[in-house]
Amino acid sequence: MATNAVRDRVWTALDGFRIELPSWGFANTGTRFGKFVQGGAATTIEEKFADAAQVNALTGASPTVALHVLWDLPGGKADVPAIQALEKKFGVKSGSINPNLFQDAEYKYGSIANPSAEIRGNALAHLLDSVEIGRALGSQDVSMWIADGSNYPGTQSIRKRIGWMEEVLGATHAALGEGQRMLVEYKPFEPAFYHTDIADWGMALELARRAGPKAKVLVDTGHHYQGTNIEQIVAWLLHLGALGGFHFNDRKYADDDLTLGSIDPYQVFRIFHEILSAGNDDQAQIAFMIDQSHNLKGKVEAMVQTVVTAQELYAKAALVDRPRLAELQQECRLVEAEECFRGAFWQDVRPIVREWREARGLPPEPLKALRESGYVEKITRERNSQNARSEFRYA
Ligand code: LRH
Ligand code: MN
C-alpha cells in the first residue's frame, strides 16, 4: 500500500501534467510503402477535434491539439473562425501551430534554405501566416520542422544555406507577438539523405539563439542517431534556458514514430527526471507534445494508450527521491544512487494513478472505458464510406 507521501507526490505530478495531441495522429498515415486505411480515421478537422476531445475526456491530460497548417487550415487565417467554433464545440483548444514547408513541389531543393530567394520568400510568407494564425487562435507556439537538405555531396552549399535560414528565421522571430514563441525542431535525416540543414540540437540551438529570445529548441525523441544520450541533450538545453518542448514517440531504428514507451520506456523516464529536476519556472516553459503516426494500431486507442503511458512514466519520475539522490551522487555512491534512481522506475504506480483518476472524476481505466464507450465503433460507422474512397499508390 503506497504511503500518503508517495500518493501525494504522484497526484501532484499528475495534476500538473499536460501533453498535447497531434491532429495528424488521428488521420490515415502510412509509410512510403503503404497506408493501411482505417474506417474510423479522421479526415476532417472536426473529426480530429472530436477524437482529441474523447482522449482528453478519458485521460484528463490533453486539453490541446497541435495543428499542421496546410492539413488543418488549408484556407489559412480564413479558417480561424471555424477552428474557434470547434474549440467551443469540443472543449479542446488549439495548441502549437506547425507550418508545412516540406510538401510543395517548389520546396524540392529546400524551403528557407533554398538557393532561390523567391522560394525562400514564399517559405517566409507561410511562416508569417503561421505566426498570424497562432496569434489569432491565442496559441503560444509556432513549432517548425524544416525538412531542408540535400541527397548528394557537392550539390548544395551548406554554408550559404545556413545564412539563408538565419535571415528567414530572424524575420519570423520579428513577427512574433506578445507571449508567442517559435520552436526549432531538428532531425538528422529523412527526407534528405546526405545533409539536413537543421540536423542536431547544436544547429537548432544556434539558429534559435540568433533568431532571438522567443526562439527555443524542440526535441523530437525520434530524431537522434542510435546511441545518442537524449537526456543529456535535455540537461544541456535546460542549462542554457533553450528547451522549448518535446515531440514524444518511440523508435527501434530511425524516425519510426511508434507509440511512446513502446520500445524504451526507461528513456522517457530519464527525460522526465531531467525535467522534474529543473526548477518550476523552467518546467512551466516546456511544452509536452505527442508526434506519432499510427499505421497499424487503432488511432484513438493508440492515443489514449500513449497519454496513459506518459502519465505513468511521469508519475514514476516524480517518485525519485531527488534530495537523497543528490547526496548519493555527490558522494559517488554509485550502486545506491542507481538503486535510488531506477528503484522509482520499477515502482508500479498504476494503482495510485487509478485512484487519482477516480478522485478527479475520470475513468480509472481509460483504455477499458474507451472500449466500453463504443466510440470507435461509432466513428467507424460514420466515417467508413469517406475513408473507403481514399486510395494510396506509391508508384
Ligand atoms: C518530422 C516530424 C515533424 C512533423 C512531422 C509530422 O519527422 O517529426 O515534427 O511536422 O513529423
Ligand atoms: Mn516531430
Short mmCIF file of C-alpha atoms and ligand atoms in Angstrom, two decimals:
data_model
loop_
_atom_site.label_atom_id
_atom_site.label_comp_id
_atom_site.label_asym_id
_atom_site.label_seq_id
_atom_site.Cartn_x
_atom_site.Cartn_y
_atom_site.Cartn_z
CA MET A 1 0.00 0.00 0.00
CA ALA A 2 1.53 3.36 -1.04
CA THR A 3 2.32 5.80 1.75
CA ASN A 4 0.45 9.10 1.70
CA ALA A 5 3.73 10.84 0.80
CA VAL A 6 4.15 8.69 -2.30
CA ARG A 7 0.50 9.12 -3.20
CA ASP A 8 0.66 12.89 -2.78
CA ARG A 9 3.77 13.13 -4.94
CA VAL A 10 2.16 11.15 -7.74
CA TRP A 11 -1.12 13.08 -7.51
CA THR A 12 0.62 16.45 -7.52
CA ALA A 13 2.67 15.42 -10.55
CA LEU A 14 -0.40 14.19 -12.43
CA ASP A 15 -2.40 17.32 -11.57
CA GLY A 16 0.24 19.39 -13.36
CA PHE A 17 0.88 17.02 -16.27
CA ARG A 18 -0.42 18.05 -19.70
CA ILE A 19 0.52 16.56 -23.06
CA GLU A 20 -0.64 17.89 -26.44
CA LEU A 21 -2.14 15.65 -29.13
CA PRO A 22 -1.15 15.84 -32.83
CA SER A 23 -4.19 16.31 -35.11
CA TRP A 24 -2.37 14.18 -37.69
CA GLY A 25 -2.23 11.26 -35.25
CA PHE A 26 -5.95 10.70 -35.85
CA ALA A 27 -5.67 10.71 -39.65
CA ASN A 28 -4.74 7.94 -42.07
CA THR A 29 -0.95 7.98 -42.38
CA GLY A 30 1.48 5.39 -43.63
CA THR A 31 4.96 4.75 -44.80
CA ARG A 32 6.20 5.27 -48.34
CA PHE A 33 5.33 1.66 -48.98
CA GLY A 34 1.76 1.76 -47.95
CA LYS A 35 -1.05 3.31 -45.99
CA PHE A 36 -3.48 0.96 -44.20
CA VAL A 37 -6.71 2.97 -44.23
CA GLN A 38 -8.80 2.73 -41.06
CA GLY A 39 -12.55 3.18 -41.46
CA GLY A 40 -12.73 5.31 -38.31
CA ALA A 41 -9.80 7.58 -39.13
CA ALA A 42 -10.36 11.35 -39.05
CA THR A 43 -10.34 13.12 -42.40
CA THR A 44 -11.86 16.47 -41.40
CA ILE A 45 -10.59 18.94 -38.77
CA GLU A 46 -13.95 18.50 -36.99
CA GLU A 47 -13.32 14.76 -36.66
CA LYS A 48 -9.79 15.45 -35.37
CA PHE A 49 -11.17 17.77 -32.66
CA ALA A 50 -13.85 15.20 -31.77
CA ASP A 51 -11.23 12.46 -31.31
CA ALA A 52 -8.93 14.78 -29.33
CA ALA A 53 -11.85 15.65 -27.03
CA GLN A 54 -12.54 11.94 -26.48
CA VAL A 55 -8.93 11.31 -25.47
CA ASN A 56 -8.99 14.31 -23.12
CA ALA A 57 -12.28 13.19 -21.56
CA LEU A 58 -10.79 9.76 -20.83
CA THR A 59 -7.35 10.86 -19.58
CA GLY A 60 -7.84 14.40 -18.22
CA ALA A 61 -4.39 15.37 -19.52
CA SER A 62 -4.66 16.51 -23.16
CA PRO A 63 -6.69 19.76 -23.45
CA THR A 64 -4.86 20.99 -26.58
CA VAL A 65 -4.39 19.69 -30.11
CA ALA A 66 -1.46 20.61 -32.35
CA LEU A 67 -2.42 21.81 -35.84
CA HIS A 68 -0.50 21.41 -39.07
CA VAL A 69 -1.32 24.45 -41.19
CA LEU A 70 -1.84 23.01 -44.69
CA TRP A 71 -3.50 19.86 -43.33
CA ASP A 72 -5.83 21.57 -40.80
CA LEU A 73 -6.22 25.16 -42.07
CA PRO A 74 -5.95 24.82 -45.87
CA GLY A 75 -7.67 28.25 -46.09
CA GLY A 76 -5.04 29.78 -43.84
CA LYS A 77 -6.11 32.58 -41.50
CA ALA A 78 -9.62 32.50 -43.03
CA ASP A 79 -10.14 29.11 -41.31
CA VAL A 80 -9.54 30.54 -37.83
CA PRO A 81 -13.23 31.25 -37.02
CA ALA A 82 -14.14 27.66 -37.95
CA ILE A 83 -11.40 26.35 -35.66
CA GLN A 84 -12.59 28.61 -32.84
CA ALA A 85 -16.10 27.19 -33.27
CA LEU A 86 -14.70 23.66 -32.98
CA GLU A 87 -12.76 24.62 -29.85
CA LYS A 88 -16.05 25.73 -28.27
CA LYS A 89 -17.99 22.69 -29.51
CA PHE A 90 -15.46 20.11 -28.28
CA GLY A 91 -13.81 21.90 -25.33
CA VAL A 92 -10.25 21.41 -26.53
CA LYS A 93 -8.00 24.33 -27.50
CA SER A 94 -5.70 24.71 -30.49
CA GLY A 95 -2.12 24.11 -29.42
CA SER A 96 1.09 24.54 -31.36
CA ILE A 97 0.87 25.74 -34.95
CA ASN A 98 3.04 23.62 -37.28
CA PRO A 99 3.91 25.13 -40.68
CA ASN A 100 4.12 22.79 -43.71
CA LEU A 101 7.33 23.56 -45.54
CA PHE A 102 8.02 20.04 -46.86
CA GLN A 103 5.30 19.02 -49.33
CA ASP A 104 5.02 21.74 -52.01
CA ALA A 105 6.87 20.98 -55.26
CA GLU A 106 8.73 24.28 -55.08
CA TYR A 107 10.48 23.09 -51.90
CA LYS A 108 12.27 20.26 -53.76
CA TYR A 109 15.67 21.88 -53.09
CA GLY A 110 14.59 23.40 -49.80
CA SER A 111 12.29 25.99 -48.34
CA ILE A 112 14.01 28.54 -46.03
CA ALA A 113 17.41 27.22 -47.23
CA ASN A 114 16.53 27.09 -50.94
CA PRO A 115 19.06 28.80 -53.27
CA SER A 116 16.16 30.72 -54.83
CA ALA A 117 15.42 33.99 -52.96
CA GLU A 118 11.89 33.89 -54.38
CA ILE A 119 11.21 30.43 -52.94
CA ARG A 120 12.74 31.46 -49.59
CA GLY A 121 10.33 34.40 -49.73
CA ASN A 122 7.39 32.04 -50.22
CA ALA A 123 8.57 29.95 -47.28
CA LEU A 124 8.80 33.08 -45.12
CA ALA A 125 5.29 34.07 -46.18
CA HIS A 126 4.00 30.69 -44.96
CA LEU A 127 5.84 31.10 -41.65
CA LEU A 128 4.36 34.59 -41.21
CA ASP A 129 0.88 33.17 -41.96
CA SER A 130 1.51 30.53 -39.30
CA VAL A 131 2.50 33.24 -36.79
CA GLU A 132 -0.68 35.15 -37.69
CA ILE A 133 -2.83 32.04 -37.25
CA GLY A 134 -1.18 31.37 -33.88
CA ARG A 135 -1.83 34.93 -32.73
CA ALA A 136 -5.49 34.76 -33.86
CA LEU A 137 -6.02 31.43 -32.06
CA GLY A 138 -4.15 32.55 -28.94
CA SER A 139 -1.64 29.71 -29.33
CA GLN A 140 1.78 30.14 -27.70
CA ASP A 141 3.96 28.15 -30.07
CA VAL A 142 4.78 28.14 -33.76
CA SER A 143 6.59 24.81 -33.97
CA MET A 144 8.65 24.44 -37.11
CA TRP A 145 10.29 21.37 -38.59
CA ILE A 146 12.42 22.22 -41.62
CA ALA A 147 12.94 19.17 -43.87
CA ASP A 148 15.51 21.03 -45.99
CA GLY A 149 18.75 19.34 -47.07
CA SER A 150 20.38 17.53 -49.99
CA ASN A 151 20.92 13.97 -51.17
CA TYR A 152 24.36 14.11 -52.79
CA PRO A 153 27.74 15.62 -51.72
CA GLY A 154 28.73 18.77 -53.61
CA THR A 155 25.23 19.52 -54.87
CA GLN A 156 24.47 22.34 -52.37
CA SER A 157 26.46 24.94 -50.39
CA ILE A 158 25.91 24.01 -46.74
CA ARG A 159 27.45 27.36 -45.64
CA LYS A 160 25.23 29.57 -47.83
CA ARG A 161 22.14 27.66 -46.70
CA ILE A 162 22.95 28.47 -43.04
CA GLY A 163 22.94 32.19 -43.87
CA TRP A 164 19.66 31.94 -45.78
CA MET A 165 17.99 30.11 -42.86
CA GLU A 166 19.19 32.76 -40.40
CA GLU A 167 17.58 35.51 -42.49
CA VAL A 168 14.19 33.79 -42.67
CA LEU A 169 14.17 32.68 -39.02
CA GLY A 170 15.17 36.20 -37.94
CA ALA A 171 12.27 37.69 -39.91
CA THR A 172 9.88 35.12 -38.47
CA HIS A 173 11.05 35.89 -34.93
CA ALA A 174 10.49 39.60 -35.53
CA ALA A 175 6.85 38.91 -36.37
CA LEU A 176 6.11 37.02 -33.14
CA GLY A 177 3.58 38.73 -30.90
CA GLU A 178 3.30 39.04 -27.11
CA GLY A 179 3.55 35.60 -25.50
CA GLN A 180 4.36 33.83 -28.77
CA ARG A 181 7.39 31.58 -29.21
CA MET A 182 8.95 29.75 -32.15
CA LEU A 183 10.26 26.22 -31.63
CA VAL A 184 13.03 24.94 -33.89
CA GLU A 185 12.88 21.16 -34.38
CA TYR A 186 15.98 19.25 -35.56
CA LYS A 187 16.21 15.91 -37.37
CA PRO A 188 19.38 14.14 -38.58
CA PHE A 189 17.98 12.79 -41.87
CA GLU A 190 14.80 11.95 -43.94
CA PRO A 191 13.58 13.09 -46.30
CA ALA A 192 17.11 14.34 -47.10
CA PHE A 193 19.71 11.61 -47.09
CA TYR A 194 23.10 13.36 -47.47
CA HIS A 195 22.80 16.54 -45.36
CA THR A 196 19.89 18.03 -43.42
CA ASP A 197 20.18 21.76 -42.73
CA ILE A 198 18.92 21.53 -39.13
CA ALA A 199 20.29 18.11 -38.21
CA ASP A 200 21.02 18.23 -34.48
CA TRP A 201 20.47 20.12 -31.26
CA GLY A 202 23.55 22.32 -31.70
CA MET A 203 22.41 23.62 -35.08
CA ALA A 204 18.86 24.18 -33.81
CA LEU A 205 20.20 25.93 -30.69
CA GLU A 206 22.45 28.31 -32.60
CA LEU A 207 19.72 29.14 -35.13
CA ALA A 208 17.24 29.75 -32.30
CA ARG A 209 19.69 31.93 -30.42
CA ARG A 210 20.49 34.02 -33.48
CA ALA A 211 16.77 34.38 -34.29
CA GLY A 212 16.06 35.86 -30.86
CA PRO A 213 14.92 35.29 -27.24
CA LYS A 214 11.48 33.93 -28.20
CA ALA A 215 13.05 31.06 -30.13
CA LYS A 216 13.62 27.73 -28.37
CA VAL A 217 14.65 24.20 -29.37
CA LEU A 218 12.16 21.34 -29.84
CA VAL A 219 13.37 17.81 -29.07
CA ASP A 220 11.61 15.07 -31.08
CA THR A 221 12.69 11.86 -29.33
CA GLY A 222 12.75 10.03 -32.67
CA HIS A 223 15.22 12.46 -34.25
CA HIS A 224 18.52 11.11 -32.92
CA TYR A 225 21.13 8.69 -34.15
CA GLN A 226 21.23 5.36 -32.36
CA GLY A 227 23.13 5.61 -29.07
CA THR A 228 22.52 9.34 -28.62
CA ASN A 229 22.09 10.28 -24.95
CA ILE A 230 18.88 12.31 -25.32
CA GLU A 231 18.50 13.17 -21.61
CA GLN A 232 22.00 14.70 -21.73
CA ILE A 233 20.86 16.97 -24.59
CA VAL A 234 17.81 17.83 -22.47
CA ALA A 235 20.05 18.68 -19.49
CA TRP A 236 22.16 20.97 -21.69
CA LEU A 237 19.14 22.75 -23.20
CA LEU A 238 17.69 23.25 -19.71
CA HIS A 239 21.04 24.60 -18.54
CA LEU A 240 21.04 27.06 -21.45
CA GLY A 241 17.38 28.06 -20.98
CA ALA A 242 16.77 26.96 -24.58
CA LEU A 243 14.42 23.99 -24.16
CA GLY A 244 11.02 24.79 -25.66
CA GLY A 245 9.39 21.39 -25.80
CA PHE A 246 9.15 17.80 -26.92
CA HIS A 247 7.63 15.63 -29.58
CA PHE A 248 7.30 12.31 -27.81
CA ASN A 249 7.15 8.98 -29.65
CA ASP A 250 9.31 5.86 -29.70
CA ARG A 251 11.54 4.07 -32.19
CA LYS A 252 13.67 0.96 -32.61
CA TYR A 253 15.61 2.12 -35.64
CA ALA A 254 15.02 5.61 -37.13
CA ASP A 255 12.15 8.12 -37.00
CA ASP A 256 9.66 5.29 -36.62
CA ASP A 257 7.02 7.45 -34.82
CA LEU A 258 5.86 4.49 -32.71
CA THR A 259 3.83 4.95 -29.53
CA LEU A 260 5.64 6.48 -26.54
CA GLY A 261 7.22 3.93 -24.22
CA SER A 262 6.56 1.01 -26.58
CA ILE A 263 10.27 0.31 -27.19
CA ASP A 264 12.23 2.11 -24.45
CA PRO A 265 10.04 3.40 -21.57
CA TYR A 266 13.15 3.92 -19.38
CA GLN A 267 14.30 6.54 -21.94
CA VAL A 268 11.19 8.65 -21.32
CA PHE A 269 11.59 8.18 -17.54
CA ARG A 270 15.16 9.52 -17.74
CA ILE A 271 13.97 12.54 -19.75
CA PHE A 272 11.14 13.26 -17.28
CA HIS A 273 13.68 13.04 -14.44
CA GLU A 274 15.77 15.80 -16.01
CA ILE A 275 12.62 17.92 -16.36
CA LEU A 276 11.44 17.32 -12.79
CA SER A 277 14.96 18.09 -11.55
CA ALA A 278 14.72 21.53 -13.16
CA GLY A 279 13.17 24.48 -11.31
CA ASN A 280 9.39 25.00 -11.58
CA ASP A 281 9.82 28.07 -13.77
CA ASP A 282 11.78 26.04 -16.31
CA GLN A 283 9.23 23.23 -16.19
CA ALA A 284 6.40 25.64 -16.95
CA GLN A 285 8.17 26.68 -20.15
CA ILE A 286 8.36 23.16 -21.57
CA ALA A 287 5.66 22.00 -23.97
CA PHE A 288 4.97 18.28 -23.90
CA MET A 289 3.55 17.10 -27.23
CA ILE A 290 2.99 13.76 -28.92
CA ASP A 291 4.13 13.29 -32.52
CA GLN A 292 3.26 9.81 -33.78
CA SER A 293 1.69 8.16 -36.78
CA HIS A 294 -0.45 5.16 -36.07
CA ASN A 295 -0.27 2.98 -39.17
CA LEU A 296 -1.29 -0.31 -37.57
CA LYS A 297 -2.81 0.47 -34.12
CA GLY A 298 -6.30 1.96 -33.86
CA LYS A 299 -5.68 5.71 -33.84
CA VAL A 300 -7.84 6.80 -30.86
CA GLU A 301 -6.84 3.68 -28.90
CA ALA A 302 -3.14 4.36 -29.57
CA MET A 303 -3.52 7.97 -28.47
CA VAL A 304 -5.27 7.02 -25.21
CA GLN A 305 -2.59 4.37 -24.58
CA THR A 306 0.12 6.97 -25.22
CA VAL A 307 -1.27 9.56 -22.80
CA VAL A 308 -1.78 6.89 -20.11
CA THR A 309 1.80 5.64 -20.57
CA ALA A 310 3.14 9.20 -20.40
CA GLN A 311 1.19 9.83 -17.18
CA GLU A 312 2.51 6.63 -15.60
CA LEU A 313 6.14 7.36 -16.60
CA TYR A 314 5.83 10.95 -15.32
CA ALA A 315 4.42 9.61 -12.04
CA LYS A 316 7.36 7.20 -11.72
CA ALA A 317 9.83 10.03 -12.33
CA ALA A 318 8.06 12.07 -9.64
CA LEU A 319 8.85 9.27 -7.18
CA VAL A 320 12.62 9.69 -7.44
CA ASP A 321 13.83 10.94 -4.04
CA ARG A 322 15.87 13.74 -5.59
CA PRO A 323 17.41 15.18 -2.37
CA ARG A 324 18.63 11.67 -1.41
CA LEU A 325 19.84 11.03 -4.95
CA ALA A 326 21.78 14.31 -4.96
CA GLU A 327 23.52 13.22 -1.74
CA LEU A 328 24.44 9.79 -3.14
CA GLN A 329 25.64 11.34 -6.40
CA GLN A 330 27.76 13.85 -4.50
CA GLU A 331 29.37 11.01 -2.55
CA CYS A 332 29.72 8.89 -5.71
CA ARG A 333 27.88 6.01 -4.04
CA LEU A 334 27.13 4.58 -7.46
CA VAL A 335 25.03 1.49 -6.76
CA GLU A 336 22.99 3.24 -4.06
CA ALA A 337 22.42 6.17 -6.39
CA GLU A 338 21.38 3.87 -9.24
CA GLU A 339 19.01 1.93 -6.97
CA CYS A 340 17.54 5.19 -5.66
CA PHE A 341 17.02 6.37 -9.25
CA ARG A 342 15.98 3.17 -11.03
CA GLY A 343 14.03 2.00 -7.98
CA ALA A 344 11.41 4.61 -8.78
CA PHE A 345 11.12 3.28 -12.33
CA TRP A 346 10.42 -0.22 -11.01
CA GLN A 347 7.54 1.08 -8.87
CA ASP A 348 4.11 0.03 -10.17
CA VAL A 349 2.28 3.37 -9.98
CA ARG A 350 -0.83 2.14 -11.77
CA PRO A 351 -2.90 1.59 -8.56
CA ILE A 352 -2.09 5.16 -7.38
CA VAL A 353 -2.82 6.57 -10.84
CA ARG A 354 -6.16 4.72 -10.89
CA GLU A 355 -7.04 6.30 -7.50
CA TRP A 356 -6.06 9.72 -8.88
CA ARG A 357 -8.35 9.22 -11.88
CA GLU A 358 -11.29 8.26 -9.68
CA ALA A 359 -10.62 11.21 -7.36
CA ARG A 360 -10.63 13.50 -10.41
CA GLY A 361 -13.91 12.02 -11.75
CA LEU A 362 -12.08 10.25 -14.59
CA PRO A 363 -12.50 6.61 -15.63
CA PRO A 364 -9.95 4.52 -13.64
CA GLU A 365 -9.04 2.52 -16.81
CA PRO A 366 -9.17 4.86 -19.83
CA LEU A 367 -8.50 2.15 -22.42
CA LYS A 368 -11.23 -0.08 -20.94
CA ALA A 369 -13.58 2.92 -20.83
CA LEU A 370 -12.83 3.67 -24.49
CA ARG A 371 -13.75 0.10 -25.46
CA GLU A 372 -16.90 0.15 -23.37
CA SER A 373 -17.92 3.56 -24.81
CA GLY A 374 -18.35 2.16 -28.32
CA TYR A 375 -16.76 5.41 -29.57
CA VAL A 376 -14.50 3.68 -32.09
CA GLU A 377 -17.36 1.60 -33.48
CA LYS A 378 -19.48 4.78 -33.74
CA ILE A 379 -16.87 6.81 -35.68
CA THR A 380 -16.09 3.82 -37.88
CA ARG A 381 -19.77 3.56 -38.88
CA GLU A 382 -19.91 7.32 -39.51
CA ARG A 383 -16.64 7.66 -41.42
CA ASN A 384 -16.24 4.31 -43.20
CA SER A 385 -17.62 5.38 -46.56
CA GLN A 386 -15.45 8.52 -46.56
CA ASN A 387 -12.31 6.52 -45.81
CA ALA A 388 -13.19 3.75 -48.24
CA ARG A 389 -12.77 6.31 -51.02
CA SER A 390 -9.17 7.18 -50.09
CA GLU A 391 -6.61 5.17 -52.06
CA PHE A 392 -2.79 5.12 -51.91
CA ARG A 393 -0.30 4.19 -54.56
CA TYR A 394 3.49 4.52 -54.04
CA ALA A 395 4.49 4.28 -57.67
C1 LRH B 1 9.05 15.26 -38.87
C2 LRH B 1 8.05 15.47 -37.76
C3 LRH B 1 7.61 16.89 -37.60
C4 LRH B 1 6.18 16.94 -38.10
C5 LRH B 1 6.01 15.66 -38.79
C6 LRH B 1 4.61 15.17 -38.81
O1 LRH B 1 9.53 13.95 -38.86
O2 LRH B 1 8.56 14.95 -36.59
O3 LRH B 1 7.52 17.26 -36.28
O4 LRH B 1 5.93 18.04 -38.79
O5 LRH B 1 6.87 14.78 -38.11
MN MN B 2 8.21 15.89 -34.71
#
